Short mmCIF file of C-alpha atoms and ligand atoms in Angstrom, two decimals:
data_model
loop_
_atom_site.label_atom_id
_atom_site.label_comp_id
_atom_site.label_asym_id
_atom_site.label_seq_id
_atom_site.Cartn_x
_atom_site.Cartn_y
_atom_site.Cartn_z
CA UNK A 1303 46.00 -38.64 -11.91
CA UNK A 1304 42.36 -37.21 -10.74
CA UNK A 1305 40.25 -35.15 -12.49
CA UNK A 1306 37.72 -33.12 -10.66
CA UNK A 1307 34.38 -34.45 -12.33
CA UNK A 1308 32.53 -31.73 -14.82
CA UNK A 1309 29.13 -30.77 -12.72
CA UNK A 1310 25.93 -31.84 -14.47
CA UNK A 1311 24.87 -28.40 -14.57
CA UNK A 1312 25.64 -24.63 -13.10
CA UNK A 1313 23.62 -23.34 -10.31
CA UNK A 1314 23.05 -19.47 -11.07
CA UNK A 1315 22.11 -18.93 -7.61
CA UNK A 1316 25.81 -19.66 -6.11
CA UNK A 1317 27.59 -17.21 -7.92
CA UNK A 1318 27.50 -15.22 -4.97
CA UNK A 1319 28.23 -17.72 -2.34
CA UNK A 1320 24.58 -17.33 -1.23
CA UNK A 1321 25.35 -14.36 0.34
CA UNK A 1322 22.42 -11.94 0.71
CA UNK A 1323 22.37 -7.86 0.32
CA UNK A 1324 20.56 -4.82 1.78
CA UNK A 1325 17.56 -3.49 0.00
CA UNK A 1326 16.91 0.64 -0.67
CA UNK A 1327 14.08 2.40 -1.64
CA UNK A 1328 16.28 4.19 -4.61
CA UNK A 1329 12.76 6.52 -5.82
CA UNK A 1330 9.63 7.06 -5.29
CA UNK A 1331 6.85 8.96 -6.83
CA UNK A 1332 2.92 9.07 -6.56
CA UNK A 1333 -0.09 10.35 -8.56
CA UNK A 1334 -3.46 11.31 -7.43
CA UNK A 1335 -6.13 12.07 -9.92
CA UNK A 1336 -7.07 15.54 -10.76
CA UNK A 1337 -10.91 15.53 -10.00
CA UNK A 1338 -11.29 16.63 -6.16
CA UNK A 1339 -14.79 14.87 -4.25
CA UNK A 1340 -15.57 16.61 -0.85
CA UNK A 1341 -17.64 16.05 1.62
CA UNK A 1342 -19.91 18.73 0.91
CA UNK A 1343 -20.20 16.98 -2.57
CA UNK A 1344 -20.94 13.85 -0.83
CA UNK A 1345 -23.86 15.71 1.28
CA UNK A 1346 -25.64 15.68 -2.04
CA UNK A 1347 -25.40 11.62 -2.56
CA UNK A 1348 -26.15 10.13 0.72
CA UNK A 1349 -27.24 11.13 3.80
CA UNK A 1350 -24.53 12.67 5.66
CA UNK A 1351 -22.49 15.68 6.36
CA UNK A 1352 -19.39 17.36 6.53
CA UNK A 1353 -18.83 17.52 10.30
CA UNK A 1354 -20.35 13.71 10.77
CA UNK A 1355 -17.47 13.05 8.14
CA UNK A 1356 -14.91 15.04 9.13
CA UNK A 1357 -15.32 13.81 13.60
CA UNK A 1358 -15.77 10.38 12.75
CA UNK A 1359 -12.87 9.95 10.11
CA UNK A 1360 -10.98 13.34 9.30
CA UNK A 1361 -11.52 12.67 5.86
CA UNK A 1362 -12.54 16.30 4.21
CA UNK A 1363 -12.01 15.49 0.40
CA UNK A 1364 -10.90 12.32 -1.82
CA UNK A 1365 -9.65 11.90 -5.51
CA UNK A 1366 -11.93 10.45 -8.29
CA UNK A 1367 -10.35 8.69 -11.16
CA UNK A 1368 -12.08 10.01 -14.63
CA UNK A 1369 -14.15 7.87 -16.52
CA UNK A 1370 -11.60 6.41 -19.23
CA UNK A 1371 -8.59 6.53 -16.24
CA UNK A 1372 -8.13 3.28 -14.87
CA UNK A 1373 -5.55 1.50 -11.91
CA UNK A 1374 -3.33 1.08 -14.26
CA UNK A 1375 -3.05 4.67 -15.84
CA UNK A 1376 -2.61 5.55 -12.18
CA UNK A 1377 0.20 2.95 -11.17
CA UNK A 1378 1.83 4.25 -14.69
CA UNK A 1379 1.77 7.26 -13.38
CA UNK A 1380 2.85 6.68 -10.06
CA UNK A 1381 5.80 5.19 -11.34
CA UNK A 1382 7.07 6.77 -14.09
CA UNK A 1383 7.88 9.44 -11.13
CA UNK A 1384 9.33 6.92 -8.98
CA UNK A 1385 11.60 5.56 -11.95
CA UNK A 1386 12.97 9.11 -12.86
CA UNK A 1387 13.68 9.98 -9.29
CA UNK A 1388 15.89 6.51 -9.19
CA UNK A 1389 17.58 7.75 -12.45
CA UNK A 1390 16.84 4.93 -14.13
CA UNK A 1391 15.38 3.81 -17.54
CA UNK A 1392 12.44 1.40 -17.68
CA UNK A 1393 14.53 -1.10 -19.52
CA UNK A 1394 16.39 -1.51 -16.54
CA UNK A 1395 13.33 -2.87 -14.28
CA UNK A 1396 13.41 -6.64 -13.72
CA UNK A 1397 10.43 -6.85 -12.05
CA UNK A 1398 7.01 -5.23 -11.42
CA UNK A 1399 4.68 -6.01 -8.21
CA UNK A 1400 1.31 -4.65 -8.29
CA UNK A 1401 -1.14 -4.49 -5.15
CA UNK A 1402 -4.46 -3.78 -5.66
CA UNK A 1403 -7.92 -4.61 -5.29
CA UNK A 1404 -9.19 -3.05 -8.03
CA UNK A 1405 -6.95 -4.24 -11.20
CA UNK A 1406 -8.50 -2.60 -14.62
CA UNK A 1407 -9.68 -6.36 -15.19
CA UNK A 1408 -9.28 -9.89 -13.00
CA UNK A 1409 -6.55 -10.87 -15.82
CA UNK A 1410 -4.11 -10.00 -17.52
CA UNK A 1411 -2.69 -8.48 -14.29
CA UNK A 1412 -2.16 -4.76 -13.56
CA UNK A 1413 1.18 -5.07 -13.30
CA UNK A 1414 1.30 -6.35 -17.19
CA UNK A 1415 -0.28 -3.41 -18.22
CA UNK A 1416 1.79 -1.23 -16.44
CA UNK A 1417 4.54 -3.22 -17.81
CA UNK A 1418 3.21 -2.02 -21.27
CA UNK A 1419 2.67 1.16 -20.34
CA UNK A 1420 5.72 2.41 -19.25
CA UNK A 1421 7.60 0.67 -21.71
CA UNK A 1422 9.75 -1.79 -19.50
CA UNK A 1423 10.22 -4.29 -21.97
CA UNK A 1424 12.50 -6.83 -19.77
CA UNK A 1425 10.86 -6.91 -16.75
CA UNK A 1426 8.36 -10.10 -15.53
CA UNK A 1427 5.23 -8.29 -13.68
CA UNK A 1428 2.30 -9.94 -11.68
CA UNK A 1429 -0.26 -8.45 -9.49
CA UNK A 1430 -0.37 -8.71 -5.46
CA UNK A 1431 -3.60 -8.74 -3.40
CA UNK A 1432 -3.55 -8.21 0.41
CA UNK A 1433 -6.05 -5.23 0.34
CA UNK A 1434 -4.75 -2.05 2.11
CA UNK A 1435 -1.83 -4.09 3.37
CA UNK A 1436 -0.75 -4.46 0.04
CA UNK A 1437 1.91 -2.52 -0.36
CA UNK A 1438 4.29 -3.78 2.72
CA UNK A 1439 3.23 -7.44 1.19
CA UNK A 1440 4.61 -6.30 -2.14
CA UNK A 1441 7.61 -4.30 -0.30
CA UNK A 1442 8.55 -6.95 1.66
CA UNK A 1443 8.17 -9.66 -1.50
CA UNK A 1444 10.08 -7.02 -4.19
CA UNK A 1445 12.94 -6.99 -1.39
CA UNK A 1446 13.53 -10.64 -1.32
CA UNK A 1447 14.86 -10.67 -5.12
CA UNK A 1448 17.63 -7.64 -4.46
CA UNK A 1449 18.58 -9.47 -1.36
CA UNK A 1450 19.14 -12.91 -2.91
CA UNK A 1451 20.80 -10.85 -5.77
CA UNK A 1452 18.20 -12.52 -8.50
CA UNK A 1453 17.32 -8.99 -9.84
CA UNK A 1454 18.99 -5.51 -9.68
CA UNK A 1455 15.86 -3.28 -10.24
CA UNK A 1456 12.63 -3.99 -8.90
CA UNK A 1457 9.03 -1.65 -9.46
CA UNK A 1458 6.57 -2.02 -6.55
CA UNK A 1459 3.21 0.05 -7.24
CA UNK A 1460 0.00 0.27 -4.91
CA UNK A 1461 -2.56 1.25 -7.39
CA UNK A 1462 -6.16 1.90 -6.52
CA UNK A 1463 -9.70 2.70 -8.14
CA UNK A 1464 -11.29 2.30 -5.10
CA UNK A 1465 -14.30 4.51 -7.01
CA UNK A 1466 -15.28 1.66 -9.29
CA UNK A 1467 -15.82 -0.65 -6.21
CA UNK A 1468 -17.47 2.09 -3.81
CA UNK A 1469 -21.23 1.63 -3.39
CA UNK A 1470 -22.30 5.54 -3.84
CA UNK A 1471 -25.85 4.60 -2.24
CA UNK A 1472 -23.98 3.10 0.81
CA UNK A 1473 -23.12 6.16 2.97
CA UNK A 1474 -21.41 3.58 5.91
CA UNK A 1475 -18.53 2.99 3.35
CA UNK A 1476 -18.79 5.81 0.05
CA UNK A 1477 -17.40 8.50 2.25
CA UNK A 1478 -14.26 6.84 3.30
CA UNK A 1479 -12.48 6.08 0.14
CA UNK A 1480 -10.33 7.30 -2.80
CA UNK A 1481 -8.68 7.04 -5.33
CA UNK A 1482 -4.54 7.01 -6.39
CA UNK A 1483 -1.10 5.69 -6.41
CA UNK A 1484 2.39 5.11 -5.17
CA UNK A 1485 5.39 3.75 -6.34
CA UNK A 1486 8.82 2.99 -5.07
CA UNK A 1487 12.15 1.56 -7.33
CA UNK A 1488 14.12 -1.17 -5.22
CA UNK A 1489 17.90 -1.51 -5.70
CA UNK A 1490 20.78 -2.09 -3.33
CA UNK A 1491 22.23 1.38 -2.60
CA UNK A 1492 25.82 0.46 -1.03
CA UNK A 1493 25.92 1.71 2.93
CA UNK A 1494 22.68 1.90 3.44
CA UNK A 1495 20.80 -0.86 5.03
CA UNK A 1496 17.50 0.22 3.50
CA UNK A 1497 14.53 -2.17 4.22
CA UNK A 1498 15.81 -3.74 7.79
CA UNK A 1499 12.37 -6.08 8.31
CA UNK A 1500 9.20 -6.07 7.48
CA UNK A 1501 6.25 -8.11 9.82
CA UNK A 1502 3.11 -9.67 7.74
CA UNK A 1503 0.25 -11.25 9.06
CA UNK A 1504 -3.21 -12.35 8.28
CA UNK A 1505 -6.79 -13.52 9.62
CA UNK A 1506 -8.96 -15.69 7.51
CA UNK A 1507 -11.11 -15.95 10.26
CA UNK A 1508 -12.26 -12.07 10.28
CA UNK A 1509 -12.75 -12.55 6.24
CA UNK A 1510 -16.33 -11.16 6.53
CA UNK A 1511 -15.52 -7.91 8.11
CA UNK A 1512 -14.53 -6.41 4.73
CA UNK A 1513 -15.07 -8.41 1.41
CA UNK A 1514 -16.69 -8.16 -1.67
CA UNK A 1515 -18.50 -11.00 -2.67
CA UNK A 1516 -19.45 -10.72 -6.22
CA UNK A 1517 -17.25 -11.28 -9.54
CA UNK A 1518 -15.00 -14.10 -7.80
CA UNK A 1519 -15.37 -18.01 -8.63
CA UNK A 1520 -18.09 -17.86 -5.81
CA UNK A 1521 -20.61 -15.40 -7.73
CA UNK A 1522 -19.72 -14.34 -11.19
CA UNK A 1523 -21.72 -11.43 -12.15
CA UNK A 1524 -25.36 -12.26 -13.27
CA UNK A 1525 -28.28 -10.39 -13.35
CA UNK A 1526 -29.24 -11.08 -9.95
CA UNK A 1527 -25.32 -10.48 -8.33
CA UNK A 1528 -25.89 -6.81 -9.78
CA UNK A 1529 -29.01 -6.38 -8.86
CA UNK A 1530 -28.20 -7.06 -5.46
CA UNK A 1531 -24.98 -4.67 -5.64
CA UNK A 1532 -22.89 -7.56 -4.63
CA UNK A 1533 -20.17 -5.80 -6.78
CA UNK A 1534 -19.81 -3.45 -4.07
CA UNK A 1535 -17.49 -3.62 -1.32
CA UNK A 1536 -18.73 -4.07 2.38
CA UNK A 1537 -17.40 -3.29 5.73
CA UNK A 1538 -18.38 -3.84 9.31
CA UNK A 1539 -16.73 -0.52 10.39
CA UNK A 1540 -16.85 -0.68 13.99
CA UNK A 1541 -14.87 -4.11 14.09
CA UNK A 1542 -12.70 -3.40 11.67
CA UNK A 1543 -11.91 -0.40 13.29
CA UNK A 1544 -11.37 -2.06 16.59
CA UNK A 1545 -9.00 -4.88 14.51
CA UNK A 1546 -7.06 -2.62 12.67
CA UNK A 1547 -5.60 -0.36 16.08
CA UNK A 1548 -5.05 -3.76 17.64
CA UNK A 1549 -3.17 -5.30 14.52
CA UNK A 1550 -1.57 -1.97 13.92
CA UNK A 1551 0.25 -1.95 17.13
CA UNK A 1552 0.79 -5.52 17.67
CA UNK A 1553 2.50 -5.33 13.60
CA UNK A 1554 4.68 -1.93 14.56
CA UNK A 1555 6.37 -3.45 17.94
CA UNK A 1556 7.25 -6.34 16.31
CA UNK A 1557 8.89 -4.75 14.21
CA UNK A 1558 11.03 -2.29 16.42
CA UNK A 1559 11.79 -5.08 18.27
CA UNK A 1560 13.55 -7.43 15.83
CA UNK A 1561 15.38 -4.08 15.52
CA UNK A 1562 15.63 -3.21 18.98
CA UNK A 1563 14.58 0.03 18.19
CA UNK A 1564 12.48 2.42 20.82
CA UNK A 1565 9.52 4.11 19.14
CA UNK A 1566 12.01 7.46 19.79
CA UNK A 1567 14.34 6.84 17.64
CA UNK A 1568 11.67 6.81 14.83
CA UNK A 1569 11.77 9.74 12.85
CA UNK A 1570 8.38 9.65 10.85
CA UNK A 1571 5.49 7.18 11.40
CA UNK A 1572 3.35 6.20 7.98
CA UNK A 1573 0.82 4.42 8.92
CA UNK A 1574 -2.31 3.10 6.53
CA UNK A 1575 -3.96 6.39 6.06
CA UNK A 1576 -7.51 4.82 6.90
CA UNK A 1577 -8.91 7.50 9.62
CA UNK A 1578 -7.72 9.63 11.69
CA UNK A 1579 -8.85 8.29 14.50
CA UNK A 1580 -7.44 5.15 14.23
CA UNK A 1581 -3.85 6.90 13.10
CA UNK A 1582 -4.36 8.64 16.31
CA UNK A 1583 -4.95 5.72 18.71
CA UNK A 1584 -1.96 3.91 16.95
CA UNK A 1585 0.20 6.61 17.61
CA UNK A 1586 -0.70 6.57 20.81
CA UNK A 1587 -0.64 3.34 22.38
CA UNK A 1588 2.82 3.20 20.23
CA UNK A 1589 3.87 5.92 22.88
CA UNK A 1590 4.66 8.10 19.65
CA UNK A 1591 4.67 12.04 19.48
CA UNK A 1592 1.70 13.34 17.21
CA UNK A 1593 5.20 15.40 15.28
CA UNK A 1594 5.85 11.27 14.28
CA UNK A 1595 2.99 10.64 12.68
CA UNK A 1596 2.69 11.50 9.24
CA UNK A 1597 -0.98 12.03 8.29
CA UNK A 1598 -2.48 13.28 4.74
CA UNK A 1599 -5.67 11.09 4.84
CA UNK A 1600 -7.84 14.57 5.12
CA UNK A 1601 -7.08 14.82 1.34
CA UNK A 1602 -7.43 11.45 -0.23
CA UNK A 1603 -9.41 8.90 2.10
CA UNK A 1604 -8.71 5.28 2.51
CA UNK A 1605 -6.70 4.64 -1.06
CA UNK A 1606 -6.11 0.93 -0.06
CA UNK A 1607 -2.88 -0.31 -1.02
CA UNK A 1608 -1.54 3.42 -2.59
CA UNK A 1609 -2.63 4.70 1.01
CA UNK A 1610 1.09 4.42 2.46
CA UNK A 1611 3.13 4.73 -0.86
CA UNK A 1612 1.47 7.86 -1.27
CA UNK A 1613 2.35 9.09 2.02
CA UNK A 1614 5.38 8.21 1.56
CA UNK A 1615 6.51 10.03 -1.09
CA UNK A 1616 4.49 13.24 0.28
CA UNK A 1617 6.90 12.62 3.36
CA UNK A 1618 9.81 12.45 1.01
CA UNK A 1619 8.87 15.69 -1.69
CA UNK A 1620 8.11 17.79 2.04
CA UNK A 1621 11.35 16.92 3.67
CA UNK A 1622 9.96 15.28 7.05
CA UNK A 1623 12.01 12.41 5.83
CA UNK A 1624 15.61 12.79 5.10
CA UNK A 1625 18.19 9.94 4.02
CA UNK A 1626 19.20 8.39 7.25
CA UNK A 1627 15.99 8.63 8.80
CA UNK A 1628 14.70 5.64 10.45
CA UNK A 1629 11.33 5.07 9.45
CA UNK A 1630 8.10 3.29 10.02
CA UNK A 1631 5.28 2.15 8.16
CA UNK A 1632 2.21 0.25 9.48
CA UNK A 1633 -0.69 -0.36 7.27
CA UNK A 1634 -4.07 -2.58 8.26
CA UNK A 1635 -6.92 -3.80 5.48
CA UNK A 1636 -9.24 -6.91 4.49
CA UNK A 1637 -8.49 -10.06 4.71
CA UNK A 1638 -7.82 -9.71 7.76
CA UNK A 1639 -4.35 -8.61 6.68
CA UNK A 1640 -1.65 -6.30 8.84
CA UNK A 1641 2.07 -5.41 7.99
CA UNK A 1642 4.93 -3.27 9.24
CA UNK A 1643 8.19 -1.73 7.96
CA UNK A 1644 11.39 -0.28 9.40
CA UNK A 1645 13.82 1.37 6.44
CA UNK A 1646 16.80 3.20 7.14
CA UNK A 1647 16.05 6.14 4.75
C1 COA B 1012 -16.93 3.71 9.55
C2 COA B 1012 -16.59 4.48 10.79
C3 COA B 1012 -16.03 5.83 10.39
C4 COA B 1012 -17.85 4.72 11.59
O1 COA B 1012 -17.53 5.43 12.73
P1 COA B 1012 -18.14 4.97 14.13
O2 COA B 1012 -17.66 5.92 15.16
O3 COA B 1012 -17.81 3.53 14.30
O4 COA B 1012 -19.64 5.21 13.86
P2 COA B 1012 -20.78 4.71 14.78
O5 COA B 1012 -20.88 3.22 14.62
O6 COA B 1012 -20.62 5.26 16.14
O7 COA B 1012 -21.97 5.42 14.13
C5 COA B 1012 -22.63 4.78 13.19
C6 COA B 1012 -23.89 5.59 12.98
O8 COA B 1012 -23.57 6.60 12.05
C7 COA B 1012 -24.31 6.40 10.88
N1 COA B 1012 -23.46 6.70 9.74
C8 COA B 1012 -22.67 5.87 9.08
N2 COA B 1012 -22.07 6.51 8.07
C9 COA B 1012 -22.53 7.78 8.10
C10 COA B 1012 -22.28 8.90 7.33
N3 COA B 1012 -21.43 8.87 6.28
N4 COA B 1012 -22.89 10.04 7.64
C11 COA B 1012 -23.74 10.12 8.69
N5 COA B 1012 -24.03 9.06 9.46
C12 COA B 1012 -23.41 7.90 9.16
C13 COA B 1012 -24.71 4.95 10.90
O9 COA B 1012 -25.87 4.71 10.15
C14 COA B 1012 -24.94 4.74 12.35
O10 COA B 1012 -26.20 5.25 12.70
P3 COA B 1012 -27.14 4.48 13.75
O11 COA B 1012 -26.37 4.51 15.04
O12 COA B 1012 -28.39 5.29 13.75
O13 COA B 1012 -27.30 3.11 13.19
C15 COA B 1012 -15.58 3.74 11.67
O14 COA B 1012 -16.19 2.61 12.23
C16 COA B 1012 -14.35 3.32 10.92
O15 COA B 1012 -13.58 4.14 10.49
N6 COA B 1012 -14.10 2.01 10.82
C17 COA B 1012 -12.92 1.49 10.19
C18 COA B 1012 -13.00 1.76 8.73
C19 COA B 1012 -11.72 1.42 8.05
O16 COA B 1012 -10.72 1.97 8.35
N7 COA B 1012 -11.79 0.52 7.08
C20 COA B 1012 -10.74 0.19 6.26
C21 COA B 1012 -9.71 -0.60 6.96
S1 COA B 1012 -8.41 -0.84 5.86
#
């Protein structure tokens, strides 16, 4: 008589057969800080002006983070929202993504301290950094664990305090950022097919179009890397710009493609709320209506990695986006870095 032999050990990850599962956005919430910075405001810091502001970027006001209110206290935020929209409890989170570029410190991560913060005692966190692409990175990462059916319940935040990296002598960059954040709860949601692809892409090679080069391995703060307000972030705006409508595009008909889906049958467009004219020029050479494009950058600036989670949920709380909808998001940042995302609402 044969005996099948006793395996040496159980392999969690075949319970299922393998087999993999749609992703939904099951909430999503955002929080902007109170204190309100516009561009007459600015006039007073650096030499500019509301209608050079306004033509060049449509940016009319941005939020400021108070002094003892950090990235994390707005990704807590940010979340908390997104977790009682879900109708969830905290305890229920399995994991917690956090992109930023400005985490309260360079470790622990953000994400930890979130973790902390809102109290989600089982879940493993750990911080994401693709700049303002961030949050399609983190999307698109967060989605692979409900897919392979590892985790149930996953947090992704895009948390920024853009404020604490802004030079405020540097009028080229102060006047285009904010501060804020977004968060979405990932689950499967049965019929829905949720998160249908996501495109990523990067170039090292444009690196020095938008960096900042102090407080990394390759200049720790000293004396002298202050003094020289290497702590500061630095763009090349006229390239980046150039980059980011090129990457924009190039990212969005990928991605209707592996869906074969014409830019019509879009719904709502979210793109990286950077400027308005480059949301414009996107939506453009994407053949897209202006109706598609959903725009809020005149109130909050470039918030990095929040920028599209914020927008999001605006979409969501004002109805342009209904469950169903086929939507879009295309976001753009440092790196160079570039993503897009098509979700079945
Ligand atoms: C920064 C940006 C708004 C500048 O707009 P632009 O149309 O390229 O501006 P221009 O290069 O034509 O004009 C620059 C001139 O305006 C001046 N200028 C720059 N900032 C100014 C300000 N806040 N107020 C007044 N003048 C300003 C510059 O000094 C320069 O003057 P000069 O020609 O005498 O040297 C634009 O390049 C941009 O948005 N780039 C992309 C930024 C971005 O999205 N970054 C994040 C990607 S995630």
């Amino acid at each position: 008589m044969t005996t099948t032999p006793k395996p040496k050990f159980k392999n969690p990850r075949a319970k299922f057969n393998y087999q993999g599962r749609p992703c939904s956005i099951s909430g999503v919430g955002s929080y902007v800080p109170e204190r309100i910075l516009s561009n007459a405001e600015l006039e007073k810091l650096v030499e500019t002006s509301d209608e050079w502001i306004t033509t060049r970027t449509g940016i009319k006001e941005r939020r400021l983070a108070a002094p003892g209110e950090f990235t994390s206290d707005l990704g807590a935020k940010a979340a908390l929202k997104a977790i009682q929209r879900a109708g969830i409890k905290p305890e229920q989170i399995d994991l917690i993504i956090v992109a930023t570029i400005t985490p309260d410190m360079p470790f622990p991560s953000t994400a930890a301290l979130i973790q902390a913060k809102i109290g989600a005692t089982r879940a493993a966190a750990f911080d994401l950094e693709a700049a303002c692409s961030g949050f399609i990175y983190a999307l698109e990462i967060g989605q692979q664990f409900i897919m392979s059916r590892t985790y149930e319940t996953v947090l992704v935040i895009g948390a920024e305090k853009l404020s604490s990296i802004v030079d405020w002598e540097d009028r080229n960059t102060c006047v285009l950022f904010g501060d804020g954040a977004g968060a979405v709860v990932l689950q499967n949601r049965p019929n829905t097919h949720g998160l249908l692809t996501a495109v990523m892409g990067a170039d090292g090679t444009k690196a020095d179009l938008l960096f900042m080069a102090g407080g990394g391995s390759r200049c720790p703060a000293t004396t002298e890397s202050v003094a020289s307000r290497m702590h500061y972030l630095r763009m090349e705006g006229k390239e980046t710009f150039k980059n980011a409508v090129q990457a924009m595009q190039t990212a969005a008909e990928e991605a209707l493609r592996r869906c074969e889906l014409d830019i019509t049958r879009i719904k709502r467009i979210i793109p990286h709320q950077a400027n308005r004219r480059i949301i414009d020029a996107v939506g453009d050479r994407l053949g897209a209506k202006p109706e598609q494009m959903f725009v809020n950058v005149h109130k909050y600036g470039n918030t990095s990695a929040a920028s599209v989670a914020i927008a999001l949920d605006e979409a969501v709380e004002s109805g342009s986006i209904q469950r169903g909808d086929l939507i879009l998001l295309v976001v753009f940042g440092a790196g160079l870095t570039w993503g897009a995302a098509v979700i079945e609402w």
